[in-house]
Tab-separated table of C-alpha atoms in Angstrom:
chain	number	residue	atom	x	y	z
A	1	UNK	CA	105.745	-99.457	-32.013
A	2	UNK	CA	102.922	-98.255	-30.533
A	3	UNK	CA	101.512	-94.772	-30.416
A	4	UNK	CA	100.155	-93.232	-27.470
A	5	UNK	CA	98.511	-89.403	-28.239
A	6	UNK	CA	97.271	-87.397	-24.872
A	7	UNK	CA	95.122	-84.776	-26.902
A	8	UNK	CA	93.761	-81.455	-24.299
A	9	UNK	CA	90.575	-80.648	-25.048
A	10	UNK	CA	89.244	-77.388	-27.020
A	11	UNK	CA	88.607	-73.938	-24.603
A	12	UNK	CA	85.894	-72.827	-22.489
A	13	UNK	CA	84.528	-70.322	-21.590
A	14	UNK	CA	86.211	-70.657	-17.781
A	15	UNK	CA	89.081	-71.459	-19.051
A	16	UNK	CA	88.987	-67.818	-21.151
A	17	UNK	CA	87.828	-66.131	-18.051
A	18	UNK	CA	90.498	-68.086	-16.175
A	19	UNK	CA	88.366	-69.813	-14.013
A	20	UNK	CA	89.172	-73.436	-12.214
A	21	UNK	CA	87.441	-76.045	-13.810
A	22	UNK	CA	88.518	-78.816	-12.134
A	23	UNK	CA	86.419	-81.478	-12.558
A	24	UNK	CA	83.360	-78.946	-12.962
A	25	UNK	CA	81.596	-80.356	-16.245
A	26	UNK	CA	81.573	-77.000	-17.930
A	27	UNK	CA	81.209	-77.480	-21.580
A	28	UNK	CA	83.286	-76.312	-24.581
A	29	UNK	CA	82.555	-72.697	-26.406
A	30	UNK	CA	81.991	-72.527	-30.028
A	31	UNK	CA	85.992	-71.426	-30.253
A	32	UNK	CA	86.590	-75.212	-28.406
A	33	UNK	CA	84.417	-76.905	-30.915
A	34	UNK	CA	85.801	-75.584	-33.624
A	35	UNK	CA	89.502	-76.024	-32.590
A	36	UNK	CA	88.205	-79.997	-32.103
A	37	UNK	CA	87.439	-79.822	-35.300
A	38	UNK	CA	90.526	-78.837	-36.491
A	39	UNK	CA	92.742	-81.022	-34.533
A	40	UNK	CA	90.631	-84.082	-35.612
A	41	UNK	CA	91.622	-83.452	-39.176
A	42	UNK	CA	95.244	-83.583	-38.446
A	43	UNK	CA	95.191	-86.006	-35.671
A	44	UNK	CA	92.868	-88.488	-38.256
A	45	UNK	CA	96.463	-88.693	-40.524
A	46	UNK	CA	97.861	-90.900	-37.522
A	47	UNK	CA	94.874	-93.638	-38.273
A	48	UNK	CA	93.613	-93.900	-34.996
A	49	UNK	CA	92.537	-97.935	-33.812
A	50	UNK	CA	91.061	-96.587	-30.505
A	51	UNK	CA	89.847	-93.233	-29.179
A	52	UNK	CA	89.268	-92.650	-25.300
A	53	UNK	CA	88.100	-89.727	-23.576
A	54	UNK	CA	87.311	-88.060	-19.831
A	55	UNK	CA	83.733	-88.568	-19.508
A	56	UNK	CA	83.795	-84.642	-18.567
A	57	UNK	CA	82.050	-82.918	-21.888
A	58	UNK	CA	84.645	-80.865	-22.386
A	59	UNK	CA	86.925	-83.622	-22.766
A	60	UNK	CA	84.129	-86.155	-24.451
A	61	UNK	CA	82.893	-83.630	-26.874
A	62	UNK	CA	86.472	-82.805	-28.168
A	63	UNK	CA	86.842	-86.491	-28.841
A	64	UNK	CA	83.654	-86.641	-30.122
A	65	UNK	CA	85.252	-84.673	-33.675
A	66	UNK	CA	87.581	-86.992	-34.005
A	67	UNK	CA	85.328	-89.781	-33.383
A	68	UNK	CA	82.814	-88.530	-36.431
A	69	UNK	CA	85.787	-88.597	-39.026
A	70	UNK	CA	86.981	-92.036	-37.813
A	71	UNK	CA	83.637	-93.343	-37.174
A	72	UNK	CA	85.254	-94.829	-33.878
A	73	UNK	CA	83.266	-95.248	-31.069
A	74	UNK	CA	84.602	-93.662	-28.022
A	75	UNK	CA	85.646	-95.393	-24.705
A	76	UNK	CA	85.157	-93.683	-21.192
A	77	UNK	CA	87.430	-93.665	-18.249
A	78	UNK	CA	87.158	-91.188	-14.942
A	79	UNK	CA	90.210	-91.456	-14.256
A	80	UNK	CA	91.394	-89.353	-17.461
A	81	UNK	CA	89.394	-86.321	-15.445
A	82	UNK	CA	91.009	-83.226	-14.550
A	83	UNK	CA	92.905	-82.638	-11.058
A	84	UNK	CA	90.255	-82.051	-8.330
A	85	UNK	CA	90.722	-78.733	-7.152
A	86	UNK	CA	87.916	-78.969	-4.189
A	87	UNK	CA	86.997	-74.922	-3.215
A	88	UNK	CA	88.740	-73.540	-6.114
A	89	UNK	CA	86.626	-74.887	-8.613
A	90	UNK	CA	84.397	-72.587	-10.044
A	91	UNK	CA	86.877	-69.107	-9.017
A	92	UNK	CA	89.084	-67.462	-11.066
A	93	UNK	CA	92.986	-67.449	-10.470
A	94	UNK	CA	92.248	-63.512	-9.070
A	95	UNK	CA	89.977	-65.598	-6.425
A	96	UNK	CA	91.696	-67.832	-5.331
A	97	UNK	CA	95.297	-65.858	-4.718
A	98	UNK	CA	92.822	-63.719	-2.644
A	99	UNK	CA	91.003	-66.580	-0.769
A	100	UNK	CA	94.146	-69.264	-0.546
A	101	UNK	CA	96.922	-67.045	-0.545
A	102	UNK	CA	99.453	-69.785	0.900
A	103	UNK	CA	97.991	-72.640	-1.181
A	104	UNK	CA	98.514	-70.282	-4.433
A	105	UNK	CA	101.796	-69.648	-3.706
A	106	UNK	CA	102.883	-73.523	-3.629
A	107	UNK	CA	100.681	-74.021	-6.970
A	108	UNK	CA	102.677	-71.257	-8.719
A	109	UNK	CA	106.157	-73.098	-7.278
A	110	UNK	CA	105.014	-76.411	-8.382
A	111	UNK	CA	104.463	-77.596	-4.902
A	112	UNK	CA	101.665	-80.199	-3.397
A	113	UNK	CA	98.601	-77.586	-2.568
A	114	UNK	CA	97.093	-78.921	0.376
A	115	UNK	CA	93.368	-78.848	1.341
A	116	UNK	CA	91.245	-80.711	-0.646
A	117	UNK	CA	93.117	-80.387	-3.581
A	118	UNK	CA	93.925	-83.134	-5.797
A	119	UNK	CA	97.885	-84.336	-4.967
A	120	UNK	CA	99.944	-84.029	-8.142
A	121	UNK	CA	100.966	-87.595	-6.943
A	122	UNK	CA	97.341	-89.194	-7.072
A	123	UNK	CA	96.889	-87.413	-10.361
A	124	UNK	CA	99.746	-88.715	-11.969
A	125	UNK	CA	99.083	-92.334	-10.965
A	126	UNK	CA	95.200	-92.671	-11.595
A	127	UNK	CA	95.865	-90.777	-15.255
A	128	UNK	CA	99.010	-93.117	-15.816
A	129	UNK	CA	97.326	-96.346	-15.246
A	130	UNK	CA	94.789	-94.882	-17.468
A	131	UNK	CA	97.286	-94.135	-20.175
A	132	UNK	CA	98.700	-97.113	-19.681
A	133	UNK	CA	95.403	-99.415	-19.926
A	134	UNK	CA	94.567	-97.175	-23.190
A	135	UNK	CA	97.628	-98.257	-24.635
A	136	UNK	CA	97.540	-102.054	-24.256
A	137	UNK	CA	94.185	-101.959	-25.599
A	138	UNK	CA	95.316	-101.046	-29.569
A	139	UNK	CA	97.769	-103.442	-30.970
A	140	UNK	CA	101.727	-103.582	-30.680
A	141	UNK	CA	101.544	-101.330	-33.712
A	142	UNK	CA	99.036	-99.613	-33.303
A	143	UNK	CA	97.991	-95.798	-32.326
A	144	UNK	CA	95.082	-94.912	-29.508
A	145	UNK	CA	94.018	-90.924	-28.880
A	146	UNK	CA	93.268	-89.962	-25.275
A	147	UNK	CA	91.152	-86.613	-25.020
A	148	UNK	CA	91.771	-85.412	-21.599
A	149	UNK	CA	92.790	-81.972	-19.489
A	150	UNK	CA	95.620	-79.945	-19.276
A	151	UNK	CA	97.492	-81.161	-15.782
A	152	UNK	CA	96.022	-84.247	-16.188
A	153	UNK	CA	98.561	-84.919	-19.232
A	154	UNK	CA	100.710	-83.316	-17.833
A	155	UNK	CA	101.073	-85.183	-14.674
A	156	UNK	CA	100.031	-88.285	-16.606
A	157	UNK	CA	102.742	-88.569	-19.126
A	158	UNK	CA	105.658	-87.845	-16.784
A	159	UNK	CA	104.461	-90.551	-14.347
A	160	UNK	CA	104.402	-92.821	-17.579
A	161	UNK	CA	108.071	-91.322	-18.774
A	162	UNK	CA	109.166	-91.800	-14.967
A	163	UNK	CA	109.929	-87.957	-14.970
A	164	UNK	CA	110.727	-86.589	-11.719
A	165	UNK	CA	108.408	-83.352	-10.425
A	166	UNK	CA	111.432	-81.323	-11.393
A	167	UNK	CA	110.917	-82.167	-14.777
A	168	UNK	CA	107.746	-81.650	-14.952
A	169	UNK	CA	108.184	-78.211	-13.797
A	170	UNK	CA	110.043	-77.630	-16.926
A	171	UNK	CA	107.147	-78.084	-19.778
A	172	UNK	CA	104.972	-75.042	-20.448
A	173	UNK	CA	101.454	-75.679	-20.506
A	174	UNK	CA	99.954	-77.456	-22.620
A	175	UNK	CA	97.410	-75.176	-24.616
A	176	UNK	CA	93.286	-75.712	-25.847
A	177	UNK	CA	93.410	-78.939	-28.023
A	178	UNK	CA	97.339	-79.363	-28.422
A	179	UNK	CA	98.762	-82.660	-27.473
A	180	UNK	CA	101.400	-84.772	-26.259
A	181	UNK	CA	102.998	-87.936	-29.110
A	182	UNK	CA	104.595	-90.945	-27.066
A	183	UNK	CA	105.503	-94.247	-28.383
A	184	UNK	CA	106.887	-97.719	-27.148
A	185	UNK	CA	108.756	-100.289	-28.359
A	186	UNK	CA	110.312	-103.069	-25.678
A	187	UNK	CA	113.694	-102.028	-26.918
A	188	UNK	CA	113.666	-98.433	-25.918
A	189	UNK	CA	110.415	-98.464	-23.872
A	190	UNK	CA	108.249	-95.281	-23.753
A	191	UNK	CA	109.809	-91.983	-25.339
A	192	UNK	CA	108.115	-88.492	-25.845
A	193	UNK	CA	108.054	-88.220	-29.530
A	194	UNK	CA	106.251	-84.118	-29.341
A	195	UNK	CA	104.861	-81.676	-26.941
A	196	UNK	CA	101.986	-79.197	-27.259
A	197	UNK	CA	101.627	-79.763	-30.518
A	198	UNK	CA	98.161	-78.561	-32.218
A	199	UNK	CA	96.314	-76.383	-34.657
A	200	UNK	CA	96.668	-72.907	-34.762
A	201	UNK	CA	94.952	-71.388	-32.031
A	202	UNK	CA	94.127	-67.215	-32.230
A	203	UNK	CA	94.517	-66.378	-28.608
A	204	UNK	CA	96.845	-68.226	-26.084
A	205	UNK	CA	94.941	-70.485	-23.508
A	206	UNK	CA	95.493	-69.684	-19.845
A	207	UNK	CA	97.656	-72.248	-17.815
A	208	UNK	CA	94.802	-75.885	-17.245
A	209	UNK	CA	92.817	-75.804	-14.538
C-alpha cells in the first residue's frame, strides 16, 4: 500500500491578513515556521521515503522541517503551486468583493471565476498528475509527503479520488500545515484515509488563497 500525504503549508502573514496569495512567493511568519515544525514531528512517525514540495517558499520552507528531521532531500515540482488568481493576488478578500463583485460571488458558490483566474479544472489536473508522479516515485509500500497550498490539495486530491466538483464543495478548508492521508493498493485503488488533519493551531486560518 502506498501512502500519499498532501501536507498545506504553515501561515503567512497574507494569509492572516486574508490576502490572495496565489502564486505570490510570500514567505511563511514565525507562527508558519513554527507550526512546520510541529507537523514534521508527527508527520516523521509515517517514515517518509520521499518528500516533494511547491517551489513557492512558503510551500518549500514548510517542507524544509520535515526535510531536516528526515535528512531527505527535497524534490521540486511547479505544478504543486497554488491556483493562479491573476488581479487578485496581492488584495484582500474585502478587495476583491469590492473590485470583482460578480467573479466573488461564483468563488463563494464554488463556481469557475473567470478572468485570468486559474480554472478549478486546470488546477486539479496539473496538481493531480503531480500527485500522481510523486506517488510512483516511492515504492509499492512506501509513503511520499507533498508540501503544497490549500486549493491546490484540495482540487488535487479530488481529481485523484475522481470526486465530482460537488464533492469537493463539501470539505472545509483545509487549515495552515494540516493535511490530507491517501493510500493505494490495486485492489481498492486510491482511498482518502484523513482530512485536515494537523497540529494544534491557536487561531483558525482563513479559507487558501
Amino acid at each position: 500500500m502506498t501512502r500519499l500525504i498532501v501536507w498545506r503549508h504553515g501561515n503567512t502573514d497574507w494569509n492572516a491578513g486574508s490576502r490572495v496569495q496565489g502564486q505570490t512567493d510570500v514567505p511563511l511568519n514565525d507562527l508558519g515556521r513554527q507550526q512546520a515544525v510541529d507537523a514534521a514531528e508527527l508527520l516523521i512517525k509515517f517514515k517518509p521515503d520521499a518528500i516533494v514540495a511547491s517551489d513557492l517558499q512558503r510551500a518549500s520552507d514548510t517542507a524544509a522541517a520535515l526535510a531536516a528531521l528526515s535528512g531527505l532531500s527535497i524534490t521540486f515540482d511547479k505544478r504543486l503551486r497554488e491556483r493562479y488568481f491573476g488581479a487578485w493576488q496581492s488584495l484582500t478578500m474585502t478587495e476583491v468583493a469590492e473590485r470583482f463583485p460578480a467573479q466573488y460571488a461564483a468563488w463563494k458558490a464554488g463556481q469557475e471565476v473567470g478572468g485570468e483566474v486559474e480554472t478549478l479544472e486546470a488546477l486539479g489536473a496539473r496538481v493531480a498528475d503531480a500527485l500522481r508522479e510523486a506517488a510512483a516515485s516511492v515504492p509499492a509500500n512506501g509513503t511520499v509527503v507533498v508540501a503544497t497550498h490549500g486549493a491546490a490539495a484540495r482540487q488535487g486530491v479530488a481529481r485523484v479520488l475522481g470526486w465530482s466538483m460537488e464533492q469537493v464543495r463539501t470539505l472545509r478548508a483545509l487549515q495552515n500545515c494540516h493535511w490530507i492521508e491517501l493510500t493505494h493498493d490495486d485492489d481498492r485503488g486510491w482511498q482518502l484515509a484523513t482530512y485536515n488533519v494537523g497540529p494544534f493551531t491557536e487561531r483558525p486560518s482563513p479559507p487558501p488563497v
